Amino acid sequence: MNSINTFSQLSDKENKNHHPSFTDKNFKGPQAFIDFIYPEVRFPPKELYKILGEEKIRYMVKYHHDLLAKTKVGRLFPKDKAKFDETVEKATDFYVQALGGEHIFTDKYGEPHLRSRHFVASIDEKDKEIWLQVFKKVLKDIDFPIEYRKPFWEWIEALSIRMINRRTTFEAPKRVPYDKE
Amino acid sequence: MNSINTFSQLSDKENKNHHPSFTDKNFKGPQAFIDFIYPEVRFPPKELYKILGEEKIRYMVKYHHDLLAKTKVGRLFPKDKAKFDETVEKATDFYVQALGGEHIFTDKYGEPHLRSRHFVASIDEKDKEIWLQVFKKVLKDIDFPIEYRKPFWEWIEALSIRMINRRTTFEAPKRVPYDKE
């Protein structure tokens, strides 16, 4: 995936041999730019709820959070065990509903608006990479059905980018295509 | 300035009566979006260096930093006095050169790339507002030449938006048009 997904990449390409310099007398100032394009998010097939079953979804989300807690991302979770469990529970409600289960998330919390909900935590590109990397291990360890891994991955991969609200580099967040391994 | 400056505002307007809901069976997932458009930055007239003089520029930058140090933005500056002075010195070099003085910034540090240089610090919309608000007081207090305030303001106003690297809201950062008061 070396495609251009930011306007700044595009203008870098255009200006390859003519990068404006601050020392250039004729330089009027930097152009308008956008940071990067948050990609479209496509939900995975709704039958996943029946195929996985609520118990396995619950296990998956809990396992993901338990592993994350041991990484840099863990700083974002409550230290208190009961509060941590609540966080996992809330996330589980979201996954259950997103994968085709009952409306247990929206009944309690309203629309997901996950980006907005995460503004309270500072989430950078590295956090997103770790989150996704750990999810990869989870899918393998819990024996997630092979035939649904690609659409599931493409969902969470695009979704994870939306949570980034702290930028630490000019480069667009790395896309992580599905990989059978 | 109620103009549309994000693609998400545009799509909100388009979807006014048809906002997709997570609970809608036909909802495939959220669309691609960009956060907001970082506006073009136009330098103020180069004669400002001669009009203000290096001493006044130095005073302006020092005064701005001293006032900022007493705000929430102050957390981003070094606590050590000598290191704080170095920070002010470096900023001053930038202003001197940007306003038409010698190349004292680029000779020491290379291209400004201010956004990149600030990635190390977490700067949100509120920090940007404070930074700008304090600058407004500075211009008044130092008796910045009235006839150059507008282009100077338009420069720093656009420039300040570029430093934002931590988002805490879906709304585009507030534009602050020049105000004679």
PDB file of C-alpha atoms in Angstrom, chain A residues 6-137:
ATOM      1  CA  THR A   6      -2.908  12.486   2.012  1.00  0.00           C
ATOM      2  CA  PHE A   7      -2.974  15.751   0.123  1.00  0.00           C
ATOM      3  CA  SER A   8       0.411  16.577   1.581  1.00  0.00           C
ATOM      4  CA  GLN A   9       1.906  13.461  -0.016  1.00  0.00           C
ATOM      5  CA  LEU A  10       0.383  14.616  -3.280  1.00  0.00           C
ATOM      6  CA  SER A  11       1.849  18.070  -3.018  1.00  0.00           C
ATOM      7  CA  ASP A  12       5.223  16.617  -1.971  1.00  0.00           C
ATOM      8  CA  LYS A  13       5.201  14.618  -5.172  1.00  0.00           C
ATOM      9  CA  GLU A  14       4.270  17.627  -7.246  1.00  0.00           C
ATOM     10  CA  ASN A  15       6.927  19.747  -5.624  1.00  0.00           C
ATOM     11  CA  LYS A  16       9.584  17.063  -5.770  1.00  0.00           C
ATOM     12  CA  ASN A  17      12.206  19.249  -7.419  1.00  0.00           C
ATOM     13  CA  HIS A  18      10.760  22.495  -6.289  1.00  0.00           C
ATOM     14  CA  HIS A  19      10.249  22.334  -2.579  1.00  0.00           C
ATOM     15  CA  PRO A  20       9.568  25.844  -1.313  1.00  0.00           C
ATOM     16  CA  SER A  21      12.154  27.080   1.146  1.00  0.00           C
ATOM     17  CA  PHE A  22      11.823  29.545   3.987  1.00  0.00           C
ATOM     18  CA  THR A  23      14.987  31.238   2.755  1.00  0.00           C
ATOM     19  CA  ASP A  24      13.536  31.853  -0.711  1.00  0.00           C
ATOM     20  CA  LYS A  25      12.666  35.540  -1.101  1.00  0.00           C
ATOM     21  CA  ASN A  26       9.633  34.670  -3.199  1.00  0.00           C
ATOM     22  CA  PHE A  27       8.234  32.139  -0.746  1.00  0.00           C
ATOM     23  CA  LYS A  28       4.900  33.547   0.421  1.00  0.00           C
ATOM     24  CA  GLY A  29       4.183  30.868   3.007  1.00  0.00           C
ATOM     25  CA  PRO A  30       3.100  27.234   3.173  1.00  0.00           C
ATOM     26  CA  GLN A  31       0.019  26.031   1.290  1.00  0.00           C
ATOM     27  CA  ALA A  32      -3.184  24.735   2.807  1.00  0.00           C
ATOM     28  CA  PHE A  33      -3.087  21.008   3.487  1.00  0.00           C
ATOM     29  CA  ILE A  34      -4.999  18.220   5.109  1.00  0.00           C
ATOM     30  CA  ASP A  35      -3.329  15.817   7.459  1.00  0.00           C
ATOM     31  CA  PHE A  36      -4.622  12.538   6.036  1.00  0.00           C
ATOM     32  CA  ILE A  37      -7.840  10.910   4.935  1.00  0.00           C
ATOM     33  CA  TYR A  38      -9.577   8.791   7.549  1.00  0.00           C
ATOM     34  CA  PRO A  39     -10.655   5.802   5.489  1.00  0.00           C
ATOM     35  CA  GLU A  40     -14.179   4.489   5.128  1.00  0.00           C
ATOM     36  CA  VAL A  41     -15.100   1.810   7.679  1.00  0.00           C
ATOM     37  CA  ARG A  42     -17.098  -1.188   6.466  1.00  0.00           C
ATOM     38  CA  PHE A  43     -18.723  -3.449   9.016  1.00  0.00           C
ATOM     39  CA  PRO A  44     -18.035  -7.175   8.728  1.00  0.00           C
ATOM     40  CA  PRO A  45     -20.936  -9.513   7.838  1.00  0.00           C
ATOM     41  CA  LYS A  46     -23.751  -9.470  10.416  1.00  0.00           C
ATOM     42  CA  GLU A  47     -23.849 -13.276  10.541  1.00  0.00           C
ATOM     43  CA  LEU A  48     -20.618 -13.163  12.533  1.00  0.00           C
ATOM     44  CA  TYR A  49     -22.611 -12.852  15.718  1.00  0.00           C
ATOM     45  CA  LYS A  50     -24.251 -16.222  15.153  1.00  0.00           C
ATOM     46  CA  ILE A  51     -21.068 -17.843  13.933  1.00  0.00           C
ATOM     47  CA  LEU A  52     -18.923 -16.687  16.840  1.00  0.00           C
ATOM     48  CA  GLY A  53     -21.575 -16.589  19.517  1.00  0.00           C
ATOM     49  CA  GLU A  54     -21.717 -14.052  22.314  1.00  0.00           C
ATOM     50  CA  GLU A  55     -19.454 -16.026  24.615  1.00  0.00           C
ATOM     51  CA  LYS A  56     -16.584 -16.096  22.158  1.00  0.00           C
ATOM     52  CA  ILE A  57     -17.024 -12.388  21.384  1.00  0.00           C
ATOM     53  CA  ARG A  58     -16.852 -11.666  25.108  1.00  0.00           C
ATOM     54  CA  TYR A  59     -13.742 -13.788  25.439  1.00  0.00           C
ATOM     55  CA  MET A  60     -12.129 -12.092  22.427  1.00  0.00           C
ATOM     56  CA  VAL A  61     -12.663  -8.569  23.757  1.00  0.00           C
ATOM     57  CA  LYS A  62     -11.527  -9.481  27.264  1.00  0.00           C
ATOM     58  CA  TYR A  63      -8.418 -11.221  25.956  1.00  0.00           C
ATOM     59  CA  HIS A  64      -7.591  -8.246  23.714  1.00  0.00           C
ATOM     60  CA  HIS A  65      -7.875  -5.840  26.638  1.00  0.00           C
ATOM     61  CA  ASP A  66      -5.870  -8.066  28.965  1.00  0.00           C
ATOM     62  CA  LEU A  67      -3.029  -8.199  26.457  1.00  0.00           C
ATOM     63  CA  LEU A  68      -3.254  -4.468  25.740  1.00  0.00           C
ATOM     64  CA  ALA A  69      -3.040  -3.730  29.453  1.00  0.00           C
ATOM     65  CA  LYS A  70       0.533  -5.063  29.369  1.00  0.00           C
ATOM     66  CA  THR A  71       1.556  -2.680  26.557  1.00  0.00           C
ATOM     67  CA  LYS A  72       2.017   1.095  26.235  1.00  0.00           C
ATOM     68  CA  VAL A  73      -1.701   1.278  25.414  1.00  0.00           C
ATOM     69  CA  GLY A  74      -2.460  -0.020  28.903  1.00  0.00           C
ATOM     70  CA  ARG A  75      -1.882   3.458  30.342  1.00  0.00           C
ATOM     71  CA  LEU A  76      -5.251   4.451  28.836  1.00  0.00           C
ATOM     72  CA  PHE A  77      -7.218   1.897  30.868  1.00  0.00           C
ATOM     73  CA  PRO A  78      -8.438   2.385  34.432  1.00  0.00           C
ATOM     74  CA  LYS A  79      -6.032   0.976  37.012  1.00  0.00           C
ATOM     75  CA  ASP A  80      -8.919  -0.059  39.246  1.00  0.00           C
ATOM     76  CA  LYS A  81     -10.000  -3.651  38.480  1.00  0.00           C
ATOM     77  CA  ALA A  82     -13.747  -2.986  38.697  1.00  0.00           C
ATOM     78  CA  LYS A  83     -13.435   0.059  36.408  1.00  0.00           C
ATOM     79  CA  PHE A  84     -11.263  -1.894  33.994  1.00  0.00           C
ATOM     80  CA  ASP A  85     -13.926  -4.612  33.842  1.00  0.00           C
ATOM     81  CA  GLU A  86     -16.560  -1.955  33.110  1.00  0.00           C
ATOM     82  CA  THR A  87     -14.447  -0.687  30.213  1.00  0.00           C
ATOM     83  CA  VAL A  88     -14.180  -4.204  28.803  1.00  0.00           C
ATOM     84  CA  GLU A  89     -17.911  -4.725  29.283  1.00  0.00           C
ATOM     85  CA  LYS A  90     -18.730  -1.557  27.380  1.00  0.00           C
ATOM     86  CA  ALA A  91     -16.389  -2.495  24.541  1.00  0.00           C
ATOM     87  CA  THR A  92     -17.951  -5.956  24.452  1.00  0.00           C
ATOM     88  CA  ASP A  93     -21.427  -4.459  24.097  1.00  0.00           C
ATOM     89  CA  PHE A  94     -20.157  -2.553  21.099  1.00  0.00           C
ATOM     90  CA  TYR A  95     -18.665  -5.628  19.409  1.00  0.00           C
ATOM     91  CA  VAL A  96     -21.736  -7.758  20.089  1.00  0.00           C
ATOM     92  CA  GLN A  97     -23.978  -5.207  18.400  1.00  0.00           C
ATOM     93  CA  ALA A  98     -21.568  -4.384  15.570  1.00  0.00           C
ATOM     94  CA  LEU A  99     -21.257  -8.069  14.694  1.00  0.00           C
ATOM     95  CA  GLY A 100     -25.006  -8.531  14.450  1.00  0.00           C
ATOM     96  CA  GLY A 101     -26.208  -9.104  18.010  1.00  0.00           C
ATOM     97  CA  GLU A 102     -28.883  -7.213  19.930  1.00  0.00           C
ATOM     98  CA  HIS A 103     -28.735  -3.432  20.328  1.00  0.00           C
ATOM     99  CA  ILE A 104     -27.105  -3.747  23.719  1.00  0.00           C
ATOM    100  CA  PHE A 105     -24.657  -0.925  23.116  1.00  0.00           C
ATOM    101  CA  THR A 106     -26.981   1.741  21.713  1.00  0.00           C
ATOM    102  CA  ASP A 107     -29.707   0.941  24.259  1.00  0.00           C
ATOM    103  CA  LYS A 108     -27.273   1.822  27.033  1.00  0.00           C
ATOM    104  CA  TYR A 109     -25.033   4.458  25.497  1.00  0.00           C
ATOM    105  CA  GLY A 110     -26.579   5.791  22.292  1.00  0.00           C
ATOM    106  CA  GLU A 111     -24.704   6.042  19.006  1.00  0.00           C
ATOM    107  CA  PRO A 112     -21.118   4.759  19.209  1.00  0.00           C
ATOM    108  CA  HIS A 113     -19.301   7.872  17.873  1.00  0.00           C
ATOM    109  CA  LEU A 114     -16.120   6.053  18.805  1.00  0.00           C
ATOM    110  CA  ARG A 115     -13.775   8.816  17.719  1.00  0.00           C
ATOM    111  CA  SER A 116     -15.564  11.317  19.965  1.00  0.00           C
ATOM    112  CA  ARG A 117     -15.693   8.862  22.862  1.00  0.00           C
ATOM    113  CA  HIS A 118     -11.952   8.415  22.647  1.00  0.00           C
ATOM    114  CA  PHE A 119     -11.066  12.134  22.629  1.00  0.00           C
ATOM    115  CA  VAL A 120     -10.575  11.922  26.374  1.00  0.00           C
ATOM    116  CA  ALA A 121      -7.523   9.692  25.803  1.00  0.00           C
ATOM    117  CA  SER A 122      -4.460  10.723  23.840  1.00  0.00           C
ATOM    118  CA  ILE A 123      -4.081   8.088  21.114  1.00  0.00           C
ATOM    119  CA  ASP A 124      -1.191   8.299  18.680  1.00  0.00           C
ATOM    120  CA  GLU A 125      -0.111   6.297  15.633  1.00  0.00           C
ATOM    121  CA  LYS A 126       1.983   3.935  17.731  1.00  0.00           C
ATOM    122  CA  ASP A 127      -0.942   3.160  20.049  1.00  0.00           C
ATOM    123  CA  LYS A 128      -3.025   2.290  17.020  1.00  0.00           C
ATOM    124  CA  GLU A 129      -0.274  -0.011  15.708  1.00  0.00           C
ATOM    125  CA  ILE A 130      -0.020  -1.831  19.022  1.00  0.00           C
ATOM    126  CA  TRP A 131      -3.799  -2.148  19.318  1.00  0.00           C
ATOM    127  CA  LEU A 132      -3.947  -3.756  15.891  1.00  0.00           C
ATOM    128  CA  GLN A 133      -0.898  -5.955  16.358  1.00  0.00           C
ATOM    129  CA  VAL A 134      -2.363  -7.346  19.575  1.00  0.00           C
ATOM    130  CA  PHE A 135      -5.675  -7.966  17.834  1.00  0.00           C
ATOM    131  CA  LYS A 136      -3.815 -10.016  15.244  1.00  0.00           C
ATOM    132  CA  LYS A 137      -2.505 -12.291  17.978  1.00  0.00           C
TER     133      LYS A 137
END
